[in-house]
Amino acid sequence: EPVVAVRASLATYQHLAQEATPERMAALLDEGHAILGLMEDALDGQDWFCGPSPTLADIALYAYTHTAGTRGGFDMGRFPRLTAWCARVAALPGYEGLMDG
């Protein structure tokens, strides 16, 4: 994923600090908010991305989305459906958190 995950990595890992220019970080923030907005819209009227129950799509998208706010600096308050979806994924049976913050 070239935006949300990249911004989170640049913001988190010191060895990437030279690549985290203010211009790049601002562009990634804008692009990431747009992508998160598309995800928010996709959840309008449904709990999961690809049907009435969770699928691999939900698991794959969750990986970077659930830490987009804490690691990437994205304003997740703008995306209430996406935030609720993250909570639903975390509540699935067998969920084991690795990087929840």
Tab-separated table of C-alpha atoms in Angstrom, residues 4-61:
chain	number	residue	atom	x	y	z
A	4	VAL	CA	-1.162	5.083	4.461
A	5	ALA	CA	1.466	2.431	5.229
A	6	VAL	CA	4.296	4.499	3.754
A	7	ARG	CA	3.403	7.589	5.790
A	8	ALA	CA	3.177	5.470	8.955
A	9	SER	CA	6.579	3.911	8.243
A	10	LEU	CA	8.219	7.252	7.514
A	11	ALA	CA	6.767	8.695	10.723
A	12	THR	CA	7.784	5.694	12.843
A	13	TYR	CA	11.202	4.439	11.766
A	14	GLN	CA	14.250	6.649	12.394
A	15	HIS	CA	16.314	5.126	9.591
A	16	LEU	CA	13.740	6.544	7.133
A	17	ALA	CA	13.782	10.069	8.588
A	18	GLN	CA	15.706	11.569	5.662
A	19	GLU	CA	12.930	10.434	3.302
A	20	ALA	CA	10.221	12.030	5.448
A	21	THR	CA	10.453	15.535	4.002
A	22	PRO	CA	7.691	17.946	5.022
A	23	GLU	CA	6.465	18.065	1.425
A	24	ARG	CA	6.287	14.287	1.099
A	25	MET	CA	4.595	13.851	4.461
A	26	ALA	CA	2.001	16.524	3.607
A	27	ALA	CA	1.291	14.916	0.231
A	28	LEU	CA	0.947	11.476	1.826
A	29	LEU	CA	-1.402	12.919	4.446
A	30	ASP	CA	-3.656	14.428	1.782
A	31	GLU	CA	-3.597	11.281	-0.372
A	32	GLY	CA	-4.156	9.073	2.658
A	33	HIS	CA	-7.171	11.060	3.800
A	34	ALA	CA	-8.602	10.681	0.291
A	35	ILE	CA	-8.031	6.904	0.345
A	36	LEU	CA	-9.488	6.573	3.837
A	37	GLY	CA	-12.476	8.584	2.583
A	38	LEU	CA	-13.014	6.050	-0.204
A	39	MET	CA	-12.908	3.271	2.359
A	40	GLU	CA	-15.366	5.203	4.546
A	41	ASP	CA	-17.735	5.546	1.586
A	42	ALA	CA	-17.431	1.830	0.772
A	43	LEU	CA	-18.735	1.008	4.252
A	44	ASP	CA	-21.882	3.100	3.829
A	45	GLY	CA	-24.764	0.752	4.618
A	46	GLN	CA	-22.626	-2.317	5.255
A	47	ASP	CA	-20.400	-3.681	8.008
A	48	TRP	CA	-17.756	-5.341	5.829
A	49	PHE	CA	-16.020	-4.443	2.580
A	50	CYS	CA	-17.071	-7.378	0.398
A	51	GLY	CA	-20.349	-8.716	1.673
A	52	PRO	CA	-22.383	-9.544	4.748
A	53	SER	CA	-19.505	-11.133	6.661
A	54	PRO	CA	-15.764	-10.516	7.004
A	55	THR	CA	-13.498	-11.671	4.180
A	56	LEU	CA	-9.799	-11.640	3.407
A	57	ALA	CA	-10.312	-8.092	2.109
A	58	ASP	CA	-11.200	-6.927	5.615
A	59	ILE	CA	-8.206	-8.662	7.154
A	60	ALA	CA	-5.807	-7.256	4.544
A	61	LEU	CA	-7.140	-3.698	4.803
